[in-house]
PDB file of C-alpha atoms in Angstrom:
ATOM      1  CA  MET V1352      -1.894   9.926  32.373  1.00 69.00           C
ATOM      2  CA  ASN V1353       0.637  12.321  33.935  1.00 69.00           C
ATOM      3  CA  LEU V1354      -0.353  15.992  34.028  1.00 78.00           C
ATOM      4  CA  ARG V1355       3.262  17.128  34.108  1.00 79.00           C
ATOM      5  CA  HIS V1356       4.027  15.105  31.004  1.00 73.00           C
ATOM      6  CA  VAL V1357       0.885  16.463  29.320  1.00 77.00           C
ATOM      7  CA  SER V1358       1.886  20.068  29.985  1.00 79.00           C
ATOM      8  CA  LEU V1359       5.456  19.494  28.756  1.00 77.00           C
ATOM      9  CA  ILE V1360       4.313  17.806  25.555  1.00 73.00           C
ATOM     10  CA  ALA V1361       1.666  20.494  24.941  1.00 78.00           C
ATOM     11  CA  SER V1362       4.204  23.278  25.471  1.00 78.00           C
ATOM     12  CA  TYR V1363       6.743  21.650  23.175  1.00 74.00           C
ATOM     13  CA  SER V1364       4.117  20.934  20.518  1.00 74.00           C
ATOM     14  CA  ALA V1365       2.790  24.501  20.561  1.00 73.00           C
ATOM     15  CA  ARG V1366       6.262  26.096  20.453  1.00 72.00           C
ATOM     16  CA  PHE V1367       7.646  23.946  17.673  1.00 74.00           C
ATOM     17  CA  SER V1368       4.527  23.262  15.601  1.00 68.00           C
ATOM     18  CA  VAL V1369       5.166  26.166  13.216  1.00 63.00           C
ATOM     19  CA  ARG V1370       8.904  25.537  12.828  1.00 59.00           C
ATOM     20  CA  GLY V1371       8.481  22.605  10.488  1.00 61.00           C
ATOM     21  CA  GLY V1372       7.538  22.836   6.849  1.00 64.00           C
ATOM     22  CA  ILE V1373       3.906  21.835   7.423  1.00 68.00           C
ATOM     23  CA  GLY V1374       3.534  24.314  10.284  1.00 68.00           C
ATOM     24  CA  LEU V1375       4.929  27.221   8.280  1.00 76.00           C
ATOM     25  CA  VAL V1376       2.684  26.448   5.318  1.00 77.00           C
ATOM     26  CA  PHE V1377      -0.316  26.194   7.651  1.00 79.00           C
ATOM     27  CA  LEU V1378       0.493  29.568   9.232  1.00 80.00           C
ATOM     28  CA  LEU V1379       0.911  31.267   5.859  1.00 83.00           C
ATOM     29  CA  LEU V1380      -2.226  29.602   4.482  1.00 84.00           C
ATOM     30  CA  SER V1381      -4.312  30.663   7.495  1.00 84.00           C
ATOM     31  CA  LEU V1382      -3.188  34.284   7.412  1.00 84.00           C
ATOM     32  CA  THR V1383      -3.429  34.497   3.624  1.00 86.00           C
ATOM     33  CA  PHE V1384      -6.959  33.111   3.622  1.00 86.00           C
ATOM     34  CA  GLY V1385      -8.150  35.436   6.384  1.00 84.00           C
ATOM     35  CA  LEU V1386      -6.530  38.560   4.973  1.00 85.00           C
ATOM     36  CA  LEU V1387      -7.709  37.718   1.457  1.00 87.00           C
ATOM     37  CA  VAL V1388     -11.302  37.453   2.672  1.00 85.00           C
ATOM     38  CA  ALA V1389     -10.953  40.802   4.476  1.00 83.00           C
ATOM     39  CA  HIS V1390      -9.462  42.431   1.374  1.00 81.00           C
ATOM     40  CA  LEU V1391     -12.182  41.100  -0.933  1.00 83.00           C
ATOM     41  CA  MET V1392     -14.871  42.400   1.420  1.00 81.00           C
ATOM     42  CA  MET V1393     -13.232  45.798   1.871  1.00 80.00           C
ATOM     43  CA  GLN V1394     -12.278  46.480  -1.740  1.00 78.00           C
ATOM     44  CA  PRO V1395     -15.819  47.249  -3.071  1.00 76.00           C
ATOM     45  CA  VAL V1396     -16.372  49.661  -0.202  1.00 75.00           C
ATOM     46  CA  GLU V1397     -13.082  51.457  -0.800  1.00 73.00           C
ATOM     47  CA  LEU V1398     -13.722  51.749  -4.554  1.00 75.00           C
ATOM     48  CA  ALA V1399     -17.251  53.062  -4.000  1.00 73.00           C
ATOM     49  CA  VAL V1400     -16.045  55.597  -1.414  1.00 69.00           C
ATOM     50  CA  LYS V1401     -13.371  56.817  -3.807  1.00 73.00           C
ATOM     51  CA  GLU V1402     -15.877  57.157  -6.652  1.00 70.00           C
ATOM     52  CA  PHE V1403     -18.572  58.939  -4.643  1.00 68.00           C
ATOM     53  CA  GLY V1404     -16.020  61.063  -2.800  1.00 61.00           C
ATOM     54  CA  SER V1405     -14.821  62.604  -6.053  1.00 64.00           C
ATOM     55  CA  ARG V1406     -18.387  63.738  -6.830  1.00 65.00           C
ATOM     56  CA  SER V1407     -19.393  64.876  -3.357  1.00 63.00           C
ATOM     57  CA  SER V1408     -18.217  67.528  -0.943  1.00 61.00           C
ATOM     58  CA  ALA V1409     -19.050  65.417   2.111  1.00 61.00           C
ATOM     59  CA  SER V1410     -16.287  64.215   4.400  1.00 63.00           C
ATOM     60  CA  ARG V1411     -14.709  60.820   3.840  1.00 61.00           C
ATOM     61  CA  ALA V1412     -16.290  59.459   7.027  1.00 63.00           C
ATOM     62  CA  ASP V1413     -19.786  60.514   5.930  1.00 67.00           C
ATOM     63  CA  THR V1414     -19.248  59.140   2.436  1.00 69.00           C
ATOM     64  CA  THR V1415     -17.991  55.826   3.822  1.00 70.00           C
ATOM     65  CA  ARG V1416     -20.973  55.606   6.145  1.00 71.00           C
ATOM     66  CA  GLU V1417     -23.439  56.195   3.291  1.00 74.00           C
ATOM     67  CA  VAL V1418     -21.721  53.708   0.977  1.00 71.00           C
ATOM     68  CA  LEU V1419     -21.599  51.021   3.633  1.00 74.00           C
ATOM     69  CA  ALA V1420     -25.257  51.582   4.527  1.00 74.00           C
ATOM     70  CA  GLU V1421     -26.268  51.149   0.896  1.00 73.00           C
ATOM     71  CA  ILE V1422     -24.165  48.007   0.443  1.00 75.00           C
ATOM     72  CA  THR V1423     -25.610  46.580   3.659  1.00 75.00           C
ATOM     73  CA  ARG V1424     -29.151  47.306   2.479  1.00 78.00           C
ATOM     74  CA  GLN V1425     -28.555  45.531  -0.841  1.00 76.00           C
ATOM     75  CA  THR V1426     -26.827  42.474   0.618  1.00 76.00           C
ATOM     76  CA  LYS V1427     -29.145  41.947   3.584  1.00 74.00           C
ATOM     77  CA  PRO V1428     -31.708  39.851   1.598  1.00 76.00           C
ATOM     78  CA  VAL V1429     -28.894  37.599   0.341  1.00 76.00           C
ATOM     79  CA  VAL V1430     -27.473  37.130   3.842  1.00 77.00           C
ATOM     80  CA  SER V1431     -30.961  36.405   5.149  1.00 76.00           C
ATOM     81  CA  TRP V1432     -31.482  33.717   2.489  1.00 77.00           C
ATOM     82  CA  VAL V1433     -28.093  32.110   3.223  1.00 75.00           C
ATOM     83  CA  LEU V1434     -28.885  31.980   6.942  1.00 76.00           C
ATOM     84  CA  SER V1435     -32.428  30.730   6.418  1.00 75.00           C
ATOM     85  CA  THR V1436     -33.158  27.276   7.842  1.00 61.00           C
ATOM     86  CA  ARG V1437     -35.839  26.731   5.213  1.00 52.00           C
ATOM     87  CA  LYS V1438     -34.054  27.169   1.891  1.00 49.00           C
ATOM     88  CA  LYS V1439     -36.383  27.890  -0.998  1.00 48.00           C
ATOM     89  CA  ASP V1440     -35.850  28.499  -4.699  1.00 44.00           C
ATOM     90  CA  SER V1441     -35.863  32.267  -4.357  1.00 45.00           C
ATOM     91  CA  ILE V1442     -34.189  34.816  -2.131  1.00 45.00           C
ATOM     92  CA  ARG V1443     -37.654  36.154  -1.311  1.00 48.00           C
ATOM     93  CA  ASP V1444     -38.631  32.845   0.284  1.00 45.00           C
ATOM     94  CA  LYS V1445     -36.905  33.172   3.616  1.00 50.00           C
ATOM     95  CA  ASP V1446     -38.209  32.914   7.133  1.00 68.00           C
ATOM     96  CA  ALA V1447     -38.659  35.800   9.546  1.00 74.00           C
ATOM     97  CA  ASP V1448     -35.998  34.500  11.896  1.00 77.00           C
ATOM     98  CA  ALA V1449     -33.402  34.793   9.142  1.00 79.00           C
ATOM     99  CA  ASP V1450     -34.433  38.435   8.577  1.00 81.00           C
ATOM    100  CA  ARG V1451     -33.965  39.190  12.260  1.00 85.00           C
ATOM    101  CA  TRP V1452     -30.677  37.296  12.258  1.00 86.00           C
ATOM    102  CA  ALA V1453     -29.358  39.231   9.249  1.00 84.00           C
ATOM    103  CA  ALA V1454     -30.407  42.536  10.817  1.00 84.00           C
ATOM    104  CA  TYR V1455     -28.566  41.596  14.001  1.00 87.00           C
ATOM    105  CA  LEU V1456     -25.333  40.831  12.142  1.00 86.00           C
ATOM    106  CA  LEU V1457     -25.426  43.737   9.704  1.00 84.00           C
ATOM    107  CA  ASP V1458     -27.166  46.500  11.682  1.00 82.00           C
ATOM    108  CA  GLU V1459     -26.564  45.844  15.372  1.00 84.00           C
ATOM    109  CA  ARG V1460     -22.996  44.577  14.962  1.00 87.00           C
ATOM    110  CA  PRO V1461     -20.152  45.787  12.708  1.00 86.00           C
ATOM    111  CA  ALA V1462     -21.426  44.561   9.349  1.00 83.00           C
ATOM    112  CA  MET V1463     -18.053  44.175   7.670  1.00 85.00           C
ATOM    113  CA  LEU V1464     -16.649  42.104  10.520  1.00 88.00           C
ATOM    114  CA  SER V1465     -19.782  39.926  10.590  1.00 88.00           C
ATOM    115  CA  ALA V1466     -19.490  39.233   6.866  1.00 87.00           C
ATOM    116  CA  ILE V1467     -15.813  38.300   7.198  1.00 89.00           C
ATOM    117  CA  PHE V1468     -16.504  35.891  10.059  1.00 90.00           C
ATOM    118  CA  LEU V1469     -19.353  34.203   8.157  1.00 89.00           C
ATOM    119  CA  ILE V1470     -17.103  33.576   5.164  1.00 89.00           C
ATOM    120  CA  LEU V1471     -14.284  32.350   7.400  1.00 89.00           C
ATOM    121  CA  LEU V1472     -16.687  29.855   8.980  1.00 89.00           C
ATOM    122  CA  PHE V1473     -17.163  28.052   5.667  1.00 89.00           C
ATOM    123  CA  GLY V1474     -13.479  27.932   4.746  1.00 88.00           C
ATOM    124  CA  TRP V1475     -11.850  27.459   8.136  1.00 89.00           C
ATOM    125  CA  PRO V1476     -12.631  23.709   8.507  1.00 90.00           C
ATOM    126  CA  PHE V1477     -10.423  22.999   5.480  1.00 89.00           C
ATOM    127  CA  ILE V1478      -7.647  25.155   6.969  1.00 89.00           C
ATOM    128  CA  VAL V1479      -7.975  23.126  10.184  1.00 87.00           C
ATOM    129  CA  SER V1480      -7.563  19.864   8.280  1.00 86.00           C
ATOM    130  CA  PHE V1481      -4.364  21.129   6.708  1.00 83.00           C
ATOM    131  CA  GLY V1482      -2.924  22.176  10.053  1.00 81.00           C
ATOM    132  CA  ALA V1483      -3.943  19.162  12.149  1.00 82.00           C
ATOM    133  CA  PHE V1484      -3.691  16.199   9.769  1.00 81.00           C
ATOM    134  CA  ASP V1485      -0.144  15.246  10.825  1.00 78.00           C
ATOM    135  CA  MET V1486      -0.644  15.298  14.572  1.00 79.00           C
ATOM    136  CA  PHE V1487       0.285  11.615  14.857  1.00 78.00           C
ATOM    137  CA  ALA V1488       0.346  10.070  11.380  1.00 78.00           C
ATOM    138  CA  GLY V1489       3.904  11.055  10.487  1.00 74.00           C
ATOM    139  CA  ASP V1490       5.424   9.744  13.698  1.00 72.00           C
ATOM    140  CA  ILE V1491       3.347   6.574  13.524  1.00 77.00           C
ATOM    141  CA  SER V1492       4.609   5.812  10.015  1.00 76.00           C
ATOM    142  CA  SER V1493       8.241   6.483  11.004  1.00 75.00           C
ATOM    143  CA  ARG V1494       7.884   4.586  14.308  1.00 75.00           C
ATOM    144  CA  GLN V1495       9.380   7.517  16.241  1.00 74.00           C
ATOM    145  CA  LEU V1496       6.687   7.347  18.905  1.00 74.00           C
ATOM    146  CA  ARG V1497       8.230   4.132  20.225  1.00 74.00           C
ATOM    147  CA  TYR V1498      11.106   6.117  21.724  1.00 74.00           C
ATOM    148  CA  GLN V1499       8.741   8.488  23.535  1.00 70.00           C
ATOM    149  CA  LEU V1500       6.848   5.550  25.003  1.00 69.00           C
ATOM    150  CA  LEU V1501       9.944   4.610  26.971  1.00 68.00           C
ATOM    151  CA  ARG V1502       9.270   7.571  29.303  1.00 78.00           C
ATOM    152  CA  VAL V1503       5.727   8.762  28.587  1.00 80.00           C
ATOM    153  CA  ASP V1504       2.431   6.900  28.444  1.00 80.00           C
ATOM    154  CA  ARG V1505       0.202   6.977  25.390  1.00 81.00           C
ATOM    155  CA  GLY V1506      -2.546   9.022  27.018  1.00 80.00           C
ATOM    156  CA  SER V1507      -0.152  11.836  27.918  1.00 83.00           C
ATOM    157  CA  ILE V1508       1.182  11.951  24.351  1.00 84.00           C
ATOM    158  CA  PHE V1509      -2.311  12.072  22.838  1.00 85.00           C
ATOM    159  CA  VAL V1510      -3.685  14.763  25.140  1.00 85.00           C
ATOM    160  CA  GLY V1511      -0.473  16.804  25.146  1.00 87.00           C
ATOM    161  CA  ARG V1512      -0.195  16.990  21.374  1.00 85.00           C
ATOM    162  CA  LEU V1513      -3.870  17.777  21.053  1.00 88.00           C
ATOM    163  CA  LEU V1514      -3.644  20.663  23.531  1.00 89.00           C
ATOM    164  CA  GLY V1515      -0.525  21.964  21.795  1.00 86.00           C
ATOM    165  CA  MET V1516      -2.322  21.955  18.449  1.00 85.00           C
ATOM    166  CA  LEU V1517      -5.316  23.782  19.945  1.00 88.00           C
ATOM    167  CA  ALA V1518      -2.987  26.398  21.437  1.00 87.00           C
ATOM    168  CA  THR V1519      -1.474  26.930  17.980  1.00 86.00           C
ATOM    169  CA  PHE V1520      -4.915  27.434  16.437  1.00 86.00           C
ATOM    170  CA  VAL V1521      -5.888  29.922  19.142  1.00 89.00           C
ATOM    171  CA  ALA V1522      -2.677  31.905  18.561  1.00 87.00           C
ATOM    172  CA  VAL V1523      -3.247  31.994  14.793  1.00 87.00           C
ATOM    173  CA  LEU V1524      -6.875  33.085  15.215  1.00 90.00           C
ATOM    174  CA  LEU V1525      -5.849  35.816  17.659  1.00 91.00           C
ATOM    175  CA  LEU V1526      -3.233  37.113  15.238  1.00 89.00           C
ATOM    176  CA  LEU V1527      -5.692  37.024  12.364  1.00 88.00           C
ATOM    177  CA  GLY V1528      -8.438  38.694  14.403  1.00 89.00           C
ATOM    178  CA  VAL V1529      -6.190  41.514  15.619  1.00 90.00           C
ATOM    179  CA  THR V1530      -4.909  42.183  12.097  1.00 88.00           C
ATOM    180  CA  VAL V1531      -8.357  42.243  10.471  1.00 87.00           C
ATOM    181  CA  THR V1532      -9.849  44.350  13.268  1.00 89.00           C
ATOM    182  CA  ALA V1533      -7.064  46.931  13.034  1.00 88.00           C
ATOM    183  CA  TYR V1534      -7.442  47.044   9.247  1.00 84.00           C
ATOM    184  CA  ILE V1535     -11.201  47.627   9.446  1.00 84.00           C
ATOM    185  CA  GLY V1536     -10.831  50.178  12.251  1.00 82.00           C
ATOM    186  CA  VAL V1537      -8.436  52.276  10.183  1.00 80.00           C
ATOM    187  CA  LYS V1538     -10.324  51.981   6.881  1.00 76.00           C
ATOM    188  CA  LEU V1539     -13.868  52.320   8.267  1.00 75.00           C
ATOM    189  CA  PRO V1540     -13.835  55.063  10.910  1.00 73.00           C
ATOM    190  CA  MET V1541     -17.598  54.930  11.477  1.00 73.00           C
ATOM    191  CA  TYR V1542     -17.123  51.833  13.650  1.00 76.00           C
ATOM    192  CA  SER V1543     -16.053  52.502  17.216  1.00 81.00           C
ATOM    193  CA  TRP V1544     -12.988  50.633  18.397  1.00 85.00           C
ATOM    194  CA  LEU V1545     -14.933  49.310  21.374  1.00 90.00           C
ATOM    195  CA  ALA V1546     -17.578  47.741  19.127  1.00 87.00           C
ATOM    196  CA  LEU V1547     -14.961  46.294  16.787  1.00 88.00           C
ATOM    197  CA  ILE V1548     -12.831  44.813  19.564  1.00 91.00           C
ATOM    198  CA  GLY V1549     -15.856  43.366  21.371  1.00 91.00           C
ATOM    199  CA  TRP V1550     -17.303  41.728  18.257  1.00 91.00           C
ATOM    200  CA  ALA V1551     -13.885  40.537  17.094  1.00 92.00           C
ATOM    201  CA  GLY V1552     -13.312  38.903  20.492  1.00 93.00           C
ATOM    202  CA  TYR V1553     -16.646  37.125  20.249  1.00 93.00           C
ATOM    203  CA  GLY V1554     -15.913  36.057  16.676  1.00 92.00           C
ATOM    204  CA  ILE V1555     -12.519  34.631  17.612  1.00 93.00           C
ATOM    205  CA  ALA V1556     -14.108  32.690  20.474  1.00 93.00           C
ATOM    206  CA  ALA V1557     -16.733  31.317  18.054  1.00 93.00           C
ATOM    207  CA  MET V1558     -14.030  30.304  15.565  1.00 92.00           C
ATOM    208  CA  VAL V1559     -12.113  28.517  18.328  1.00 93.00           C
ATOM    209  CA  CYS V1560     -15.288  26.703  19.364  1.00 93.00           C
ATOM    210  CA  VAL V1561     -16.040  25.526  15.831  1.00 93.00           C
ATOM    211  CA  SER V1562     -12.406  24.437  15.409  1.00 91.00           C
ATOM    212  CA  LEU V1563     -12.607  21.959  18.302  1.00 93.00           C
ATOM    213  CA  PRO V1564     -14.612  19.200  16.545  1.00 94.00           C
ATOM    214  CA  TYR V1565     -12.536  19.443  13.371  1.00 93.00           C
ATOM    215  CA  VAL V1566      -9.259  19.252  15.297  1.00 92.00           C
ATOM    216  CA  ALA V1567     -10.590  16.238  17.225  1.00 92.00           C
ATOM    217  CA  LEU V1568     -11.700  14.629  13.962  1.00 92.00           C
ATOM    218  CA  CYS V1569      -8.244  15.156  12.443  1.00 90.00           C
ATOM    219  CA  ALA V1570      -6.656  13.691  15.586  1.00 89.00           C
ATOM    220  CA  TRP V1571      -8.805  10.560  15.256  1.00 90.00           C
ATOM    221  CA  ILE V1572      -8.007  10.164  11.557  1.00 91.00           C
ATOM    222  CA  SER V1573      -4.318  10.855  12.193  1.00 88.00           C
ATOM    223  CA  THR V1574      -4.160   8.082  14.794  1.00 88.00           C
ATOM    224  CA  ALA V1575      -6.009   5.607  12.564  1.00 87.00           C
ATOM    225  CA  ILE V1576      -3.948   6.131   9.405  1.00 84.00           C
ATOM    226  CA  GLY V1577      -0.207   5.701   9.531  1.00 76.00           C
ATOM    227  CA  SER V1578       0.436   8.024   6.586  1.00 80.00           C
ATOM    228  CA  SER V1579       0.619  11.807   6.510  1.00 80.00           C
ATOM    229  CA  PHE V1580      -0.667  12.052   2.948  1.00 84.00           C
ATOM    230  CA  GLY V1581      -3.404   9.544   3.641  1.00 85.00           C
ATOM    231  CA  SER V1582      -4.455  11.409   6.770  1.00 85.00           C
ATOM    232  CA  LEU V1583      -4.678  14.723   4.895  1.00 86.00           C
ATOM    233  CA  THR V1584      -6.626  13.120   2.059  1.00 89.00           C
ATOM    234  CA  ILE V1585      -9.147  11.367   4.301  1.00 90.00           C
ATOM    235  CA  ALA V1586      -9.613  14.390   6.565  1.00 88.00           C
ATOM    236  CA  SER V1587     -10.238  16.686   3.586  1.00 88.00           C
ATOM    237  CA  LEU V1588     -12.625  14.207   1.970  1.00 91.00           C
ATOM    238  CA  VAL V1589     -14.620  13.761   5.177  1.00 91.00           C
ATOM    239  CA  ILE V1590     -14.847  17.479   5.944  1.00 91.00           C
ATOM    240  CA  GLY V1591     -15.813  18.384   2.391  1.00 89.00           C
ATOM    241  CA  GLY V1592     -17.797  15.245   1.650  1.00 88.00           C
ATOM    242  CA  VAL V1593     -20.291  15.507   4.503  1.00 87.00           C
ATOM    243  CA  PRO V1594     -22.029  18.710   3.276  1.00 86.00           C
ATOM    244  CA  LEU V1595     -21.787  17.532  -0.342  1.00 89.00           C
ATOM    245  CA  LEU V1596     -23.404  14.158   0.366  1.00 88.00           C
ATOM    246  CA  ALA V1597     -26.055  15.811   2.550  1.00 85.00           C
ATOM    247  CA  THR V1598     -26.944  18.229  -0.233  1.00 83.00           C
ATOM    248  CA  LEU V1599     -27.072  15.540  -2.920  1.00 85.00           C
ATOM    249  CA  GLY V1600     -28.897  13.084  -0.681  1.00 83.00           C
ATOM    250  CA  LYS V1601     -31.543  15.625   0.259  1.00 80.00           C
ATOM    251  CA  MET V1602     -32.571  15.870  -3.386  1.00 79.00           C
ATOM    252  CA  SER V1603     -33.844  12.288  -3.320  1.00 81.00           C
ATOM    253  CA  HIS V1604     -34.682  11.815   0.344  1.00 80.00           C
ATOM    254  CA  GLU V1605     -35.433  14.555   2.858  1.00 76.00           C
ATOM    255  CA  TYR V1606     -33.914  12.762   5.838  1.00 80.00           C
ATOM    256  CA  ALA V1607     -30.583  12.377   4.056  1.00 77.00           C
ATOM    257  CA  GLY V1608     -30.071  16.081   4.661  1.00 77.00           C
ATOM    258  CA  TYR V1609     -29.550  15.375   8.359  1.00 83.00           C
ATOM    259  CA  LEU V1610     -26.185  13.861   7.453  1.00 86.00           C
ATOM    260  CA  ILE V1611     -24.811  17.396   7.596  1.00 88.00           C
ATOM    261  CA  TYR V1612     -25.097  17.288  11.399  1.00 89.00           C
ATOM    262  CA  ALA V1613     -22.395  14.616  11.527  1.00 88.00           C
ATOM    263  CA  LEU V1614     -20.055  17.621  11.553  1.00 90.00           C
ATOM    264  CA  PRO V1615     -20.689  21.200  12.716  1.00 91.00           C
ATOM    265  CA  TRP V1616     -21.642  22.267   9.168  1.00 90.00           C
ATOM    266  CA  GLY V1617     -25.318  22.063  10.060  1.00 86.00           C
ATOM    267  CA  PHE V1618     -25.228  24.458  12.997  1.00 88.00           C
ATOM    268  CA  GLN V1619     -21.897  26.313  13.092  1.00 90.00           C
ATOM    269  CA  THR V1620     -23.367  29.560  11.712  1.00 89.00           C
ATOM    270  CA  ARG V1621     -25.664  29.663  14.745  1.00 90.00           C
ATOM    271  CA  LEU V1622     -22.690  30.578  16.881  1.00 91.00           C
ATOM    272  CA  PHE V1623     -23.395  34.084  15.541  1.00 91.00           C
ATOM    273  CA  HIS V1624     -27.149  33.899  16.157  1.00 89.00           C
ATOM    274  CA  HIS V1625     -29.021  36.697  17.920  1.00 88.00           C
ATOM    275  CA  ASP V1626     -30.818  34.218  20.193  1.00 88.00           C
ATOM    276  CA  PRO V1627     -28.593  33.049  23.094  1.00 91.00           C
ATOM    277  CA  THR V1628     -30.474  29.727  23.141  1.00 92.00           C
ATOM    278  CA  GLN V1629     -29.395  28.998  19.577  1.00 90.00           C
ATOM    279  CA  VAL V1630     -25.819  29.931  20.436  1.00 92.00           C
ATOM    280  CA  ALA V1631     -25.888  27.606  23.436  1.00 94.00           C
ATOM    281  CA  LEU V1632     -27.220  24.736  21.300  1.00 94.00           C
ATOM    282  CA  ALA V1633     -24.480  25.309  18.720  1.00 93.00           C
ATOM    283  CA  VAL V1634     -21.799  25.329  21.417  1.00 94.00           C
ATOM    284  CA  THR V1635     -23.274  22.142  22.901  1.00 94.00           C
ATOM    285  CA  GLY V1636     -23.231  20.475  19.489  1.00 93.00           C
ATOM    286  CA  CYS V1637     -19.571  21.390  18.972  1.00 93.00           C
ATOM    287  CA  LEU V1638     -18.640  20.048  22.399  1.00 95.00           C
ATOM    288  CA  LEU V1639     -20.552  16.794  21.901  1.00 95.00           C
ATOM    289  CA  LEU V1640     -18.885  16.123  18.542  1.00 94.00           C
ATOM    290  CA  THR V1641     -15.513  17.039  20.034  1.00 94.00           C
ATOM    291  CA  THR V1642     -16.062  14.561  22.880  1.00 94.00           C
ATOM    292  CA  LEU V1643     -17.081  11.806  20.453  1.00 95.00           C
ATOM    293  CA  PHE V1644     -14.091  12.278  18.130  1.00 93.00           C
ATOM    294  CA  LEU V1645     -11.677  12.600  21.046  1.00 92.00           C
ATOM    295  CA  TRP V1646     -12.929   9.351  22.553  1.00 93.00           C
ATOM    296  CA  LEU V1647     -12.558   7.555  19.222  1.00 93.00           C
ATOM    297  CA  GLY V1648      -9.079   8.987  18.686  1.00 90.00           C
ATOM    298  CA  TYR V1649      -7.926   8.267  22.224  1.00 89.00           C
ATOM    299  CA  ARG V1650      -9.192   4.689  22.059  1.00 89.00           C
ATOM    300  CA  LYS V1651      -7.488   4.115  18.713  1.00 88.00           C
ATOM    301  CA  PHE V1652      -4.182   5.678  19.775  1.00 85.00           C
ATOM    302  CA  THR V1653      -3.972   3.765  23.070  1.00 84.00           C
ATOM    303  CA  THR V1654      -4.704   0.382  21.481  1.00 84.00           C
ATOM    304  CA  ARG V1655      -3.009   0.436  18.079  1.00 75.00           C
ATOM    305  CA  ASP V1656       0.458  -0.854  17.249  1.00 72.00           C
ATOM    306  CA  LEU V1657       2.998   1.964  17.366  1.00 66.00           C
TER     307      LEU V1657
END
């Protein structure tokens, strides 16, 4: 593996990844999804502020603060139940840790930004699959990689393209985070810019961390399947099928629920946990899965017929 070749391939991949049709669609899909989530979360607050503001003489900032506090109070039990590690049949059946966790996200941190990041966590893996499915599959099917192999080794191509794809995801997440943070800061003046920027920075870092295993998984699938459509189909089925099979399997056998840990679905929300130990375990889990999928993808790419 040549580091100079890796850096050149990564730079080229990052700069030209959004110029193709797939890259442009991925960029638009990512931004649309993120901004749509932000809009759907902000719209009830804006409507309630407008309604209460017409009946009250309080300032807009005070009205917004009161409305947001009431919405937070009503949604906190639901958030606590969603975050609970011991799901029961009722929202009331939730553990104390989930209550503390929900209070941390909604009271100690900007609640609106926390809610947006939690929703993004559950939809982002599918966005990742759409952006990373064609890392190698298209060129493998067209046999174009054979011409690159005349000057570059397989390891440099694999690592370079992977790093370029990760750089693209980081850039998209930064753009999305800056846009959403600015939107919330203007619409909800009760949040200080320092708190918003700090929590947005942490959220972006968490989203990058949870993206790593899914990008590595897509790289492995893309190297194993010499078809762009097939790669997208398999990647989407695996990412969506793991939590579905875990949920269905748990109904008949308790241990089948552990299938969800085959991907970060089982622990990715803990990247926003109030306990640093839980955050560290979630980061470790993401890194271990990333290492496993990268090893499988690298081994497949360096040994298969190109």
